[in-house]
């Protein structure tokens, strides 16, 4: 049994139930997964390519997610009765830059028939590490120009948070980090599409994908 959570301003699509039914099986089979979501913080139309590609992330998703029964029973007693809304700045620019351009899925996908075993931790870590290793390393001093000219995937390594924020601002993806983890990151890697199917990898120097090579 699983439980779905969503903010009250999320618009649900026809395939919502099929998608999360498929995700429920993953949650039950892989104890390293805490939650499943259909949200991608870097899902703006210029950064996505394939509606059927799913990612693992160490950054907890916003807007909506699903927990299985065991995780819910662990967390429910610790959750506050009300969310503390703090004073903040106007969100108009934030919405225009990051949320309004999010590409909504426009394809019907039979998620329950898909082989999603690539998302199991050992499989996903191995495939992700291989993709990062095979990507062309690019200097952070001219990453945008080189990435635009290279045909294949590109890897840009960074050491400090300020370097990541510069990279994110240069390409236009989310700059925010929480507890040192960028949005959508997995093992220190943020990946998004660029000019179609090309992958751009922002790779932390602490990532095991490059630290252990």
mmCIF file of C-alpha atoms in Angstrom:
data_model
loop_
_atom_site.group_PDB
_atom_site.id
_atom_site.type_symbol
_atom_site.label_atom_id
_atom_site.label_comp_id
_atom_site.label_asym_id
_atom_site.label_seq_id
_atom_site.Cartn_x
_atom_site.Cartn_y
_atom_site.Cartn_z
ATOM 1 C CA UNK A 1 0.000 0.000 0.000
ATOM 2 C CA UNK A 2 1.253 3.500 -0.870
ATOM 3 C CA UNK A 3 0.151 7.074 -0.201
ATOM 4 C CA UNK A 4 0.293 10.011 -2.639
ATOM 5 C CA UNK A 5 0.773 13.617 -1.559
ATOM 6 C CA UNK A 6 0.228 16.674 -3.735
ATOM 7 C CA UNK A 7 -0.102 20.418 -3.384
ATOM 8 C CA UNK A 8 -3.590 21.712 -4.168
ATOM 9 C CA UNK A 9 -2.475 23.593 -7.292
ATOM 10 C CA UNK A 10 -1.128 20.579 -9.198
ATOM 11 C CA UNK A 11 -3.015 19.571 -12.335
ATOM 12 C CA UNK A 12 -3.307 15.790 -12.660
ATOM 13 C CA UNK A 13 -3.201 14.059 -16.027
ATOM 14 C CA UNK A 14 -4.974 10.988 -17.328
ATOM 15 C CA UNK A 15 -1.998 8.688 -16.742
ATOM 16 C CA UNK A 16 -1.511 9.765 -13.106
ATOM 17 C CA UNK A 17 -2.854 6.547 -11.591
ATOM 18 C CA UNK A 18 -1.049 4.232 -14.053
ATOM 19 C CA UNK A 19 2.264 5.994 -13.446
ATOM 20 C CA UNK A 20 2.090 5.835 -9.674
ATOM 21 C CA UNK A 21 0.847 2.253 -9.702
ATOM 22 C CA UNK A 22 4.043 1.346 -11.556
ATOM 23 C CA UNK A 23 6.099 3.422 -9.115
ATOM 24 C CA UNK A 24 4.473 1.642 -6.155
ATOM 25 C CA UNK A 25 5.998 -1.642 -7.311
ATOM 26 C CA UNK A 26 9.440 -0.021 -7.440
ATOM 27 C CA UNK A 27 9.084 1.380 -3.932
ATOM 28 C CA UNK A 28 8.113 -2.025 -2.611
ATOM 29 C CA UNK A 29 11.012 -3.786 -4.332
ATOM 30 C CA UNK A 30 13.851 -1.302 -3.692
ATOM 31 C CA UNK A 31 14.254 -0.245 -0.054
ATOM 32 C CA UNK A 32 16.820 2.402 -1.044
ATOM 33 C CA UNK A 33 13.989 4.441 -2.596
ATOM 34 C CA UNK A 34 12.231 6.804 -0.199
ATOM 35 C CA UNK A 35 9.624 8.279 -2.531
ATOM 36 C CA UNK A 36 8.468 8.478 -6.143
ATOM 37 C CA UNK A 37 7.463 11.625 -7.997
ATOM 38 C CA UNK A 38 6.558 12.770 -11.494
ATOM 39 C CA UNK A 39 8.132 16.195 -10.908
ATOM 40 C CA UNK A 40 11.432 17.337 -12.439
ATOM 41 C CA UNK A 41 12.844 20.641 -11.187
ATOM 42 C CA UNK A 42 14.876 20.898 -14.389
ATOM 43 C CA UNK A 43 11.993 19.785 -16.585
ATOM 44 C CA UNK A 44 11.783 23.020 -18.565
ATOM 45 C CA UNK A 45 11.052 22.363 -22.217
ATOM 46 C CA UNK A 46 14.600 23.248 -23.317
ATOM 47 C CA UNK A 47 16.142 20.695 -20.918
ATOM 48 C CA UNK A 48 14.081 17.558 -21.602
ATOM 49 C CA UNK A 49 13.976 15.104 -24.478
ATOM 50 C CA UNK A 50 12.226 11.827 -23.629
ATOM 51 C CA UNK A 51 8.881 11.590 -21.819
ATOM 52 C CA UNK A 52 9.633 7.989 -20.829
ATOM 53 C CA UNK A 53 12.965 8.620 -19.091
ATOM 54 C CA UNK A 54 12.919 8.462 -15.290
ATOM 55 C CA UNK A 55 15.679 9.538 -12.905
ATOM 56 C CA UNK A 56 16.784 8.793 -9.379
ATOM 57 C CA UNK A 57 17.645 11.797 -7.211
ATOM 58 C CA UNK A 58 19.027 12.502 -3.740
ATOM 59 C CA UNK A 59 17.002 15.731 -3.655
ATOM 60 C CA UNK A 60 13.491 15.250 -2.308
ATOM 61 C CA UNK A 61 10.931 16.303 -4.947
ATOM 62 C CA UNK A 62 8.385 19.020 -4.441
ATOM 63 C CA UNK A 63 4.732 19.486 -5.426
ATOM 64 C CA UNK A 64 3.803 15.810 -5.293
ATOM 65 C CA UNK A 65 5.207 12.442 -4.332
ATOM 66 C CA UNK A 66 4.326 8.930 -3.186
ATOM 67 C CA UNK A 67 5.549 7.009 -0.139
ATOM 68 C CA UNK A 68 4.986 3.362 0.620
ATOM 69 C CA UNK A 69 3.308 2.241 3.810
ATOM 70 C CA UNK A 70 6.501 1.536 5.743
ATOM 71 C CA UNK A 71 8.029 4.962 5.078
ATOM 72 C CA UNK A 72 4.734 6.683 5.885
ATOM 73 C CA UNK A 73 4.425 4.856 9.217
ATOM 74 C CA UNK A 74 7.956 5.980 10.089
ATOM 75 C CA UNK A 75 7.499 9.633 9.129
ATOM 76 C CA UNK A 76 3.863 10.360 10.012
ATOM 77 C CA UNK A 77 4.399 10.760 13.787
ATOM 78 C CA UNK A 78 7.244 13.230 13.134
ATOM 79 C CA UNK A 79 5.407 15.496 10.709
ATOM 80 C CA UNK A 80 4.171 18.891 11.955
ATOM 81 C CA UNK A 81 0.440 19.474 12.068
ATOM 82 C CA UNK A 82 0.809 22.594 9.937
ATOM 83 C CA UNK A 83 3.433 23.887 7.528
ATOM 84 C CA UNK A 84 5.132 27.107 8.745
ATOM 85 C CA UNK A 85 4.842 29.653 5.947
ATOM 86 C CA UNK A 86 7.593 32.231 6.293
ATOM 87 C CA UNK A 87 7.817 35.708 4.836
ATOM 88 C CA UNK A 88 9.645 35.778 1.540
ATOM 89 C CA UNK A 89 10.241 37.701 -1.652
ATOM 90 C CA UNK A 90 7.949 37.991 -4.644
ATOM 91 C CA UNK A 91 7.808 34.795 -6.682
ATOM 92 C CA UNK A 92 6.922 36.297 -10.062
ATOM 93 C CA UNK A 93 10.409 36.088 -11.566
ATOM 94 C CA UNK A 94 10.969 32.621 -10.054
ATOM 95 C CA UNK A 95 7.737 31.343 -11.595
ATOM 96 C CA UNK A 96 8.502 32.817 -15.020
ATOM 97 C CA UNK A 97 12.025 31.416 -15.129
ATOM 98 C CA UNK A 98 11.611 27.961 -13.630
ATOM 99 C CA UNK A 99 7.988 26.860 -13.310
ATOM 100 C CA UNK A 100 6.071 28.286 -16.258
ATOM 101 C CA UNK A 101 8.440 26.690 -18.856
ATOM 102 C CA UNK A 102 8.047 23.191 -17.340
ATOM 103 C CA UNK A 103 7.087 20.828 -20.140
ATOM 104 C CA UNK A 104 3.946 18.875 -19.346
ATOM 105 C CA UNK A 105 3.852 15.324 -20.613
ATOM 106 C CA UNK A 106 1.752 15.142 -23.788
ATOM 107 C CA UNK A 107 2.229 11.431 -24.518
ATOM 108 C CA UNK A 108 0.256 8.472 -23.222
ATOM 109 C CA UNK A 109 2.716 5.978 -21.742
ATOM 110 C CA UNK A 110 1.799 2.475 -20.642
ATOM 111 C CA UNK A 111 3.919 2.637 -17.503
ATOM 112 C CA UNK A 112 2.730 -0.703 -16.135
ATOM 113 C CA UNK A 113 4.209 -2.509 -19.149
ATOM 114 C CA UNK A 114 7.583 -0.739 -18.962
ATOM 115 C CA UNK A 115 10.699 -2.500 -17.716
ATOM 116 C CA UNK A 116 11.786 -0.142 -14.926
ATOM 117 C CA UNK A 117 14.463 -2.366 -13.425
ATOM 118 C CA UNK A 118 17.092 0.105 -14.646
ATOM 119 C CA UNK A 119 15.959 2.304 -11.735
ATOM 120 C CA UNK A 120 17.045 -0.219 -9.104
ATOM 121 C CA UNK A 121 20.041 1.231 -7.262
ATOM 122 C CA UNK A 122 22.821 -1.108 -8.508
ATOM 123 C CA UNK A 123 21.639 -0.882 -12.121
ATOM 124 C CA UNK A 124 21.108 2.874 -12.066
ATOM 125 C CA UNK A 125 24.421 3.636 -10.362
ATOM 126 C CA UNK A 126 26.336 1.513 -12.860
ATOM 127 C CA UNK A 127 24.624 3.063 -15.891
ATOM 128 C CA UNK A 128 24.960 6.608 -14.552
ATOM 129 C CA UNK A 129 28.637 6.126 -13.764
ATOM 130 C CA UNK A 130 29.276 4.816 -17.278
ATOM 131 C CA UNK A 131 27.493 7.756 -18.909
ATOM 132 C CA UNK A 132 29.409 10.278 -16.805
ATOM 133 C CA UNK A 133 32.745 8.612 -17.570
ATOM 134 C CA UNK A 134 32.035 8.514 -21.301
ATOM 135 C CA UNK A 135 31.000 12.175 -21.512
ATOM 136 C CA UNK A 136 33.537 14.649 -22.881
ATOM 137 C CA UNK A 137 35.157 16.653 -20.053
ATOM 138 C CA UNK A 138 34.859 20.400 -20.587
ATOM 139 C CA UNK A 139 36.585 23.227 -18.763
ATOM 140 C CA UNK A 140 34.309 25.374 -16.605
ATOM 141 C CA UNK A 141 35.870 28.481 -18.158
ATOM 142 C CA UNK A 142 34.187 28.035 -21.548
ATOM 143 C CA UNK A 143 31.625 25.342 -20.904
ATOM 144 C CA UNK A 144 28.733 26.912 -22.770
ATOM 145 C CA UNK A 145 30.610 27.485 -26.019
ATOM 146 C CA UNK A 146 32.184 24.027 -26.068
ATOM 147 C CA UNK A 147 28.995 22.233 -25.033
ATOM 148 C CA UNK A 148 27.155 23.838 -27.924
ATOM 149 C CA UNK A 149 29.733 22.578 -30.444
ATOM 150 C CA UNK A 150 30.237 19.016 -29.157
ATOM 151 C CA UNK A 151 28.040 16.334 -30.711
ATOM 152 C CA UNK A 152 27.940 13.951 -27.740
ATOM 153 C CA UNK A 153 27.420 14.222 -24.003
ATOM 154 C CA UNK A 154 29.440 16.749 -21.991
ATOM 155 C CA UNK A 155 30.790 16.608 -18.426
ATOM 156 C CA UNK A 156 31.655 19.748 -16.440
ATOM 157 C CA UNK A 157 33.274 19.186 -13.059
ATOM 158 C CA UNK A 158 33.074 21.625 -10.152
ATOM 159 C CA UNK A 159 34.498 21.808 -6.626
ATOM 160 C CA UNK A 160 32.745 24.623 -4.771
ATOM 161 C CA UNK A 161 29.110 25.603 -4.437
ATOM 162 C CA UNK A 162 29.839 28.949 -6.076
ATOM 163 C CA UNK A 163 31.142 27.080 -9.142
ATOM 164 C CA UNK A 164 27.954 25.051 -9.373
ATOM 165 C CA UNK A 165 25.840 28.180 -9.051
ATOM 166 C CA UNK A 166 27.821 29.775 -11.892
ATOM 167 C CA UNK A 167 27.308 26.730 -14.120
ATOM 168 C CA UNK A 168 23.607 26.557 -13.344
ATOM 169 C CA UNK A 169 23.150 30.253 -14.050
ATOM 170 C CA UNK A 170 25.084 29.967 -17.322
ATOM 171 C CA UNK A 171 22.859 27.193 -18.669
ATOM 172 C CA UNK A 172 19.659 28.300 -16.928
ATOM 173 C CA UNK A 173 18.930 25.327 -14.650
ATOM 174 C CA UNK A 174 18.091 25.569 -10.952
ATOM 175 C CA UNK A 175 20.909 27.058 -8.859
ATOM 176 C CA UNK A 176 19.447 26.151 -5.491
ATOM 177 C CA UNK A 177 21.110 23.691 -3.120
ATOM 178 C CA UNK A 178 19.743 22.324 0.154
ATOM 179 C CA UNK A 179 22.162 20.751 2.623
ATOM 180 C CA UNK A 180 24.737 20.872 -0.164
ATOM 181 C CA UNK A 181 22.586 18.918 -2.647
ATOM 182 C CA UNK A 182 21.508 20.585 -5.914
ATOM 183 C CA UNK A 183 17.989 20.021 -7.171
ATOM 184 C CA UNK A 184 17.704 16.750 -9.170
ATOM 185 C CA UNK A 185 21.252 15.658 -8.172
ATOM 186 C CA UNK A 186 22.172 11.990 -7.870
ATOM 187 C CA UNK A 187 25.515 11.111 -6.265
ATOM 188 C CA UNK A 188 26.774 14.624 -6.935
ATOM 189 C CA UNK A 189 25.628 14.730 -10.578
ATOM 190 C CA UNK A 190 22.994 16.981 -12.139
ATOM 191 C CA UNK A 191 22.010 15.928 -15.654
ATOM 192 C CA UNK A 192 19.785 17.617 -18.214
ATOM 193 C CA UNK A 193 19.356 17.646 -21.983
ATOM 194 C CA UNK A 194 20.830 20.322 -24.188
ATOM 195 C CA UNK A 195 20.002 21.070 -27.830
ATOM 196 C CA UNK A 196 17.948 17.908 -28.159
ATOM 197 C CA UNK A 197 19.272 14.579 -26.932
ATOM 198 C CA UNK A 198 22.728 15.715 -25.748
ATOM 199 C CA UNK A 199 23.285 15.280 -22.007
ATOM 200 C CA UNK A 200 25.052 17.857 -19.871
ATOM 201 C CA UNK A 201 26.481 16.554 -16.595
ATOM 202 C CA UNK A 202 27.461 18.893 -13.762
ATOM 203 C CA UNK A 203 29.672 16.674 -11.622
ATOM 204 C CA UNK A 204 30.819 17.477 -8.094
ATOM 205 C CA UNK A 205 34.416 16.627 -7.239
ATOM 206 C CA UNK A 206 32.938 14.574 -4.362
ATOM 207 C CA UNK A 207 30.939 12.359 -6.712
ATOM 208 C CA UNK A 208 31.979 8.696 -6.550
ATOM 209 C CA UNK A 209 31.675 8.607 -10.328
ATOM 210 C CA UNK A 210 34.882 10.636 -10.679
ATOM 211 C CA UNK A 211 36.410 10.335 -7.193
ATOM 212 C CA UNK A 212 36.950 6.600 -7.555
ATOM 213 C CA UNK A 213 38.125 6.512 -11.157
#
